[in-house]
mmCIF file of C-alpha atoms in Angstrom:
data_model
loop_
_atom_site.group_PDB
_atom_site.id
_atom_site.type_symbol
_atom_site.label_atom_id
_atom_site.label_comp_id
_atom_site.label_asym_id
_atom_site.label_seq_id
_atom_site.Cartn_x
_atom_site.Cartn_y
_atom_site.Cartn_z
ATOM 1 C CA UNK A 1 171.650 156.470 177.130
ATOM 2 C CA UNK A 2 173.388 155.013 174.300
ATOM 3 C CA UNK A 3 177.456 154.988 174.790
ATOM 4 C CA UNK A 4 180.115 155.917 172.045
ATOM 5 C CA UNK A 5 183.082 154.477 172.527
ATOM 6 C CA UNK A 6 185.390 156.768 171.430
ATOM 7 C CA UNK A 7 188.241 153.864 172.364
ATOM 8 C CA UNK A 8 189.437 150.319 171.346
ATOM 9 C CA UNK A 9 192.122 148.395 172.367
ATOM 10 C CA UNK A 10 192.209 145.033 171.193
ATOM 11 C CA UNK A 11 195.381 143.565 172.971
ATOM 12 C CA UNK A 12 193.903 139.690 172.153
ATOM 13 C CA UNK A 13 191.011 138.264 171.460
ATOM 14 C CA UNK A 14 190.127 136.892 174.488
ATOM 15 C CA UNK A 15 190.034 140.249 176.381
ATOM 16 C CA UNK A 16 187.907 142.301 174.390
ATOM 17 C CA UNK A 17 184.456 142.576 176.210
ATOM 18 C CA UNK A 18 185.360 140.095 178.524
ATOM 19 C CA UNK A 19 183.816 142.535 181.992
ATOM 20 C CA UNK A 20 180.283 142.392 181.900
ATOM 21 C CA UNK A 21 178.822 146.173 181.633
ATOM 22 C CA UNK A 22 177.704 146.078 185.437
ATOM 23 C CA UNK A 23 181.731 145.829 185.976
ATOM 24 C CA UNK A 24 183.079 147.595 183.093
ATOM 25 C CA UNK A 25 181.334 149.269 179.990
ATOM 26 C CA UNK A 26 182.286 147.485 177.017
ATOM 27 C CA UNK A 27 184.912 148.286 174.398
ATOM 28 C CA UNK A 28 184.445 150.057 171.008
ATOM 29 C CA UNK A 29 184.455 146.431 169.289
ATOM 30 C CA UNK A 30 181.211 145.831 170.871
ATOM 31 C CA UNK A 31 179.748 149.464 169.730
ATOM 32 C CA UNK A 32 177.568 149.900 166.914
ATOM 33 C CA UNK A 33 179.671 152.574 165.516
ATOM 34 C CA UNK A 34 181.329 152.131 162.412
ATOM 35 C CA UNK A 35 184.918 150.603 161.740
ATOM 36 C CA UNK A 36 185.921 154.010 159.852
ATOM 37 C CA UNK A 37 185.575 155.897 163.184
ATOM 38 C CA UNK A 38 187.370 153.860 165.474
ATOM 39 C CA UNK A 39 190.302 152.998 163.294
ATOM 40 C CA UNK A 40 191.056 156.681 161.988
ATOM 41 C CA UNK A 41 193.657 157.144 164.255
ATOM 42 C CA UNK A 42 196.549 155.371 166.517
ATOM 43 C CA UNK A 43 196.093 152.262 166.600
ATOM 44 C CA UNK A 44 192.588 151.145 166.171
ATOM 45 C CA UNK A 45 191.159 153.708 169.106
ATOM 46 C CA UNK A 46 189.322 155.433 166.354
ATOM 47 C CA UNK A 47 190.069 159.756 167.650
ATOM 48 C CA UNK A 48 190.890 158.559 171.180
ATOM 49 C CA UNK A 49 194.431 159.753 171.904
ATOM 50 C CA UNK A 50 197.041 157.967 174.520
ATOM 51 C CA UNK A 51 199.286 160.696 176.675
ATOM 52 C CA UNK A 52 202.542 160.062 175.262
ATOM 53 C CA UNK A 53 204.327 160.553 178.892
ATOM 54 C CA UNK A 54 202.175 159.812 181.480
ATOM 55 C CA UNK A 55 203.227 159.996 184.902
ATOM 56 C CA UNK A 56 200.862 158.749 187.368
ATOM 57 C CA UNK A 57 201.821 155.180 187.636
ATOM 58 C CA UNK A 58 200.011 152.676 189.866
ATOM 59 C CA UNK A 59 200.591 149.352 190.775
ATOM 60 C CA UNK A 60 197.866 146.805 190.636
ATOM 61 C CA UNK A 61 198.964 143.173 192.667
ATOM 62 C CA UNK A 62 197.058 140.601 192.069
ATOM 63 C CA UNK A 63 197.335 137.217 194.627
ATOM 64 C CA UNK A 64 195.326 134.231 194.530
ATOM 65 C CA UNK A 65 194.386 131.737 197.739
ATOM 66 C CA UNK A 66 193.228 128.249 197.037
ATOM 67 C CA UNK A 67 192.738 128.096 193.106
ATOM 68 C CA UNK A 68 191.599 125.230 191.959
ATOM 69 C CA UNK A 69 194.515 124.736 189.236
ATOM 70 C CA UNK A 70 196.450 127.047 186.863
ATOM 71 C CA UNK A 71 195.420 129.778 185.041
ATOM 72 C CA UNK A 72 196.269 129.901 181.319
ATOM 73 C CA UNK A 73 195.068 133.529 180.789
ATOM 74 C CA UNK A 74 195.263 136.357 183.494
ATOM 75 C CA UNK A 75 194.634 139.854 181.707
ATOM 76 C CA UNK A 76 193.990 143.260 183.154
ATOM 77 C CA UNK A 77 192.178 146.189 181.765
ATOM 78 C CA UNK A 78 191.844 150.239 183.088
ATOM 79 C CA UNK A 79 188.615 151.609 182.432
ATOM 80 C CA UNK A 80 188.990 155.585 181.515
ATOM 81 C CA UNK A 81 185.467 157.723 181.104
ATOM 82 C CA UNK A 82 185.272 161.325 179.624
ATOM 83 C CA UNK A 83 183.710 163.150 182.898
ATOM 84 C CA UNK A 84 182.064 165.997 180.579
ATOM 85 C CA UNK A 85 181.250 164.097 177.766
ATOM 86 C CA UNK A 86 177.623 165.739 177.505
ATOM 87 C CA UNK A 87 179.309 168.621 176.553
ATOM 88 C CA UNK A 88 182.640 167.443 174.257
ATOM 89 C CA UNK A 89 180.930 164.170 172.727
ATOM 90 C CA UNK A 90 179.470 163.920 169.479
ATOM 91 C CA UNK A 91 175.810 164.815 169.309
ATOM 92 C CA UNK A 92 173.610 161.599 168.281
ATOM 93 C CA UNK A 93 171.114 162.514 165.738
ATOM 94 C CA UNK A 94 168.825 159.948 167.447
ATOM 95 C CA UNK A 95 168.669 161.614 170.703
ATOM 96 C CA UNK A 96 170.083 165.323 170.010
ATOM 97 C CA UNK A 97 172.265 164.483 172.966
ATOM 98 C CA UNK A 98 175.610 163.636 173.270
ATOM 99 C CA UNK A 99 176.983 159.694 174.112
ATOM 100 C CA UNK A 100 178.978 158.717 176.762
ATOM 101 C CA UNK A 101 182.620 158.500 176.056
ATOM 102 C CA UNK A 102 184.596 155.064 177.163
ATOM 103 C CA UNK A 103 188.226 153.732 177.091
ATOM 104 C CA UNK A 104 189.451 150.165 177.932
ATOM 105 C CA UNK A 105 193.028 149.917 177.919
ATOM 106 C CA UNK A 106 195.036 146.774 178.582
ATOM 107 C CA UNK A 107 197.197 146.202 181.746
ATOM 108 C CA UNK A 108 199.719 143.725 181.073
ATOM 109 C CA UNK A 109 199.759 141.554 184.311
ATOM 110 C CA UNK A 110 203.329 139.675 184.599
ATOM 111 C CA UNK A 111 203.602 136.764 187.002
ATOM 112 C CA UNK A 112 205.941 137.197 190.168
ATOM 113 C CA UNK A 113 205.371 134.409 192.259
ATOM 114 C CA UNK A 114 203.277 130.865 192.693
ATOM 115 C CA UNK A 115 200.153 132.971 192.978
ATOM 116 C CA UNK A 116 200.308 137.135 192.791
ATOM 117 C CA UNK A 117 200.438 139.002 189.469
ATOM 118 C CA UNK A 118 201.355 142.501 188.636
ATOM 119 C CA UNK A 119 200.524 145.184 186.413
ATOM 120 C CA UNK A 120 201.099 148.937 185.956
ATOM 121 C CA UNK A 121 198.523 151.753 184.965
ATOM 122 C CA UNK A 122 198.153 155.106 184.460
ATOM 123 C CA UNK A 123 195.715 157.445 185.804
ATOM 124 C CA UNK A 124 196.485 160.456 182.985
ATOM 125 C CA UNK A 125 196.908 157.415 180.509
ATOM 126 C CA UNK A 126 194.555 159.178 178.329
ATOM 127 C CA UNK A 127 194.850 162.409 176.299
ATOM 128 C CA UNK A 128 192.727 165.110 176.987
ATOM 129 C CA UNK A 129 191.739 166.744 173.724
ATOM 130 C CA UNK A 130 188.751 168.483 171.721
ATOM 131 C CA UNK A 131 187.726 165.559 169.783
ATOM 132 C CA UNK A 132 185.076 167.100 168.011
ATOM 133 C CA UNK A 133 185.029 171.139 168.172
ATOM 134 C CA UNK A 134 183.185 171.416 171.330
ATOM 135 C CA UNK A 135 185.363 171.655 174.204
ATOM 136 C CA UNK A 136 188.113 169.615 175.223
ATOM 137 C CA UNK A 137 187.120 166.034 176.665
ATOM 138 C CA UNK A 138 188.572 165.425 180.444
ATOM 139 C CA UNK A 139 189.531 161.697 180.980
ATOM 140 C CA UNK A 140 189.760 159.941 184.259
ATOM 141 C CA UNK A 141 190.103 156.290 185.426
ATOM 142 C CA UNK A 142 187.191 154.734 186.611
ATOM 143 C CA UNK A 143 188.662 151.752 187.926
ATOM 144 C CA UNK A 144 190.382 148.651 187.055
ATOM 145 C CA UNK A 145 189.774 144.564 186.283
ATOM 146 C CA UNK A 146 191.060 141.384 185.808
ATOM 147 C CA UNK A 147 189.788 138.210 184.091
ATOM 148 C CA UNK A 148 190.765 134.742 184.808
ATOM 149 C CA UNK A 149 190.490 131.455 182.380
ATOM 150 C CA UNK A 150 191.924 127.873 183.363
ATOM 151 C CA UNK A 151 192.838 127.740 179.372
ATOM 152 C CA UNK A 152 192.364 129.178 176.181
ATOM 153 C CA UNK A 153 188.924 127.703 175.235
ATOM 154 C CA UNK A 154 186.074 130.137 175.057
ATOM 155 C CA UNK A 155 183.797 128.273 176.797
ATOM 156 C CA UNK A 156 186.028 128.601 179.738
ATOM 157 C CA UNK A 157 184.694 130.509 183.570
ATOM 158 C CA UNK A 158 185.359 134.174 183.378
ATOM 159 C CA UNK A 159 186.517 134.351 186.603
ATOM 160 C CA UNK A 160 186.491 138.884 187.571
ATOM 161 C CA UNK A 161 187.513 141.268 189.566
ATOM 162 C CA UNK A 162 186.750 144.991 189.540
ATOM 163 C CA UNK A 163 188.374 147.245 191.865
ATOM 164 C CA UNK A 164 186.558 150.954 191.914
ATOM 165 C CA UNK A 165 188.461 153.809 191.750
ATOM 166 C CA UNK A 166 186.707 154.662 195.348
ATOM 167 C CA UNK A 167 188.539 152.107 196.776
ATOM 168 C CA UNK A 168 191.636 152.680 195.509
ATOM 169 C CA UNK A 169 191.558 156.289 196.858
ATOM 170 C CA UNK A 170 190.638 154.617 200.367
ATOM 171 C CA UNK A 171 193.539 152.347 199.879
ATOM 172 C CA UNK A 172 191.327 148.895 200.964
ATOM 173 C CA UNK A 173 191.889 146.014 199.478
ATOM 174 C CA UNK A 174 189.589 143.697 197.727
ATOM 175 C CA UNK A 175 188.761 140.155 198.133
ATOM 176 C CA UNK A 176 186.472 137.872 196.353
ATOM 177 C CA UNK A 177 185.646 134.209 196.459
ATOM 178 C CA UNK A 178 184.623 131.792 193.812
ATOM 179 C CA UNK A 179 183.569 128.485 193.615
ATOM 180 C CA UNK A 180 185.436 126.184 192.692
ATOM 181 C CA UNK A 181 183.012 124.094 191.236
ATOM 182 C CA UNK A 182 183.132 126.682 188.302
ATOM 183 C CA UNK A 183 186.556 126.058 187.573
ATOM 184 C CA UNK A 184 187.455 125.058 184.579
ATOM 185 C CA UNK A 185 184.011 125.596 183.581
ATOM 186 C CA UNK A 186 180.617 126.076 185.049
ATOM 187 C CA UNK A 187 178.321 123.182 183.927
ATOM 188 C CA UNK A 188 174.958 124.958 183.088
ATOM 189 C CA UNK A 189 176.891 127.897 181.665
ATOM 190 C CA UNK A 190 179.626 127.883 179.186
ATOM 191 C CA UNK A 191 181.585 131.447 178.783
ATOM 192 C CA UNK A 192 180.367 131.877 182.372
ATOM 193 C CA UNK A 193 181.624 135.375 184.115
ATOM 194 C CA UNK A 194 182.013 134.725 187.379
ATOM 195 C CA UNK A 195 181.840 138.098 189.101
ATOM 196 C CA UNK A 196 182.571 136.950 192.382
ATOM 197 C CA UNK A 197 181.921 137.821 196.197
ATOM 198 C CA UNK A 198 182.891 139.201 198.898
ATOM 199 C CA UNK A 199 181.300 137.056 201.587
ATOM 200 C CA UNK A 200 181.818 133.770 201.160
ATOM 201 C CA UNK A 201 178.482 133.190 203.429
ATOM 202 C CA UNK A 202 176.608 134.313 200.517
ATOM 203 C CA UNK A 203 176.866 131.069 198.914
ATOM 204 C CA UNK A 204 175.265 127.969 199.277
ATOM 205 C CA UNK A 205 176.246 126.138 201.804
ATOM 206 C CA UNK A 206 177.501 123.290 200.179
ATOM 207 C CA UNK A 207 179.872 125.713 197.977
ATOM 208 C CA UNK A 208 180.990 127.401 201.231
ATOM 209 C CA UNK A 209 183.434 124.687 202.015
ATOM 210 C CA UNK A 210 185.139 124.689 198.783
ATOM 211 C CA UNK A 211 185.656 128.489 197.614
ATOM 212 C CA UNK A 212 189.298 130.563 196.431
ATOM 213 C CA UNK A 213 189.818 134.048 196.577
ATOM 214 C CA UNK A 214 191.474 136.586 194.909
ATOM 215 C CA UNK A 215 192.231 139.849 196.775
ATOM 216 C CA UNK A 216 193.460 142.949 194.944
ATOM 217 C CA UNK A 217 195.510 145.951 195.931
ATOM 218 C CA UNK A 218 196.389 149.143 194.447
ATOM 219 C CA UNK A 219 199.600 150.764 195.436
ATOM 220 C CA UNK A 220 200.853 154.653 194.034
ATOM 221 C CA UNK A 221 204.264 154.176 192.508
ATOM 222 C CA UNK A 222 207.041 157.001 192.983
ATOM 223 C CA UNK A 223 207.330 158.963 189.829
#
């Protein structure tokens, strides 16, 4: 099914489609939609509305083990889908069915030691609102991501993380390892996103021996 995305939010260049749609579904600047939708309203998120008080604040910590060198870009993003978009979205003349509604919106990660970051979200981040005369569209967060680059150049790893809503209910963390052989940037593949695992036996056992991690957590704030 194709996806509108009713969303954009552009806070740099480097962070806009950066997830890979297996991890995250990409932003309105990747849509096919015109400009004159998305940029009708606040900001550049074409008719998607922010909640001007939200209260559900989360904390997402960040800590790397064993990186290779420094980062010059850590960014964060919350992914919001419309649960009942088949029956709020706009109607596709294509299909005669309605297309999925998406919102990325950026989590500014601060640094707060040698190696954790930390960021705050919003579950109600997102206005709930009848977009377009058929119903009112309910948000809610589908999870959250970082992305990793040694520098500013493009061709740069992608190294990611994407931790599920799921997860964050179950309160587990989440821990990945890379190689570091990727770091600054992968050889074969420039722009490479490294998506990361969770076993480190899954790699090759040469790479086994020289991996870092990053491990994620999710914590509730008080309001």
């Amino acid at each position: 099914m194709q996806e509108h995305a009713l969303s954009t939010a552009t806070p740099s260049r480097s962070a806009r489609c950066w997830l890979p749609a297996p991890l995250l579904l990409a932003l309105a600047a990747c849509s096919p939609y015109s400009d004159a939708e998305r940029d009708v309203a606040a900001g550049g998120r074409g008719l998607a509305k922010l909640n001007p008080a939200p209260k559900q604040a989360y904390e997402l910590v960040l800590t790397l083990k064993d990186a290779p060198g420094p980062f010059a870009i850590v960014e964060g993003v919350a992914q919001y889908d419309v649960s009942n978009y088949a029956d709020c979205g706009r109607i596709l003349p294509a299909t005669g069915t309605a297309g999925r509604i998406t919102s990325q919106e950026p989590v500014e990660l601060r640094k707060v030691g040698e190696n954790e970051y930390r960021g705050t979200f919003y579950l109600d981040r997102m206005q709930d609102e009848d977009y377009y005369g058929r119903g009112v569209c309910h948000w809610t967060l589908t999870g959250a991501g970082t992305m990793l680059r040694a520098t500013n150049g493009e061709a740069d790893t992608r190294f990611l993380t994407y931790f599920k809503k799921e997860r964050m209910n179950a309160g587990s963390p989440l821990t990945l390892y890379y190689p570091k052989v990727a770091y600054p940037r992968a050889e074969l593949a420039a722009n490479y996103p490294a998506s990361g695992k969770e076993d480190p036996s899954a790699y090759k056992e040469e790479l086994r021996g020289a991996l870092f991690s990053t491990t994620t957590t999710v914590q509730k704030l008080a309001p």
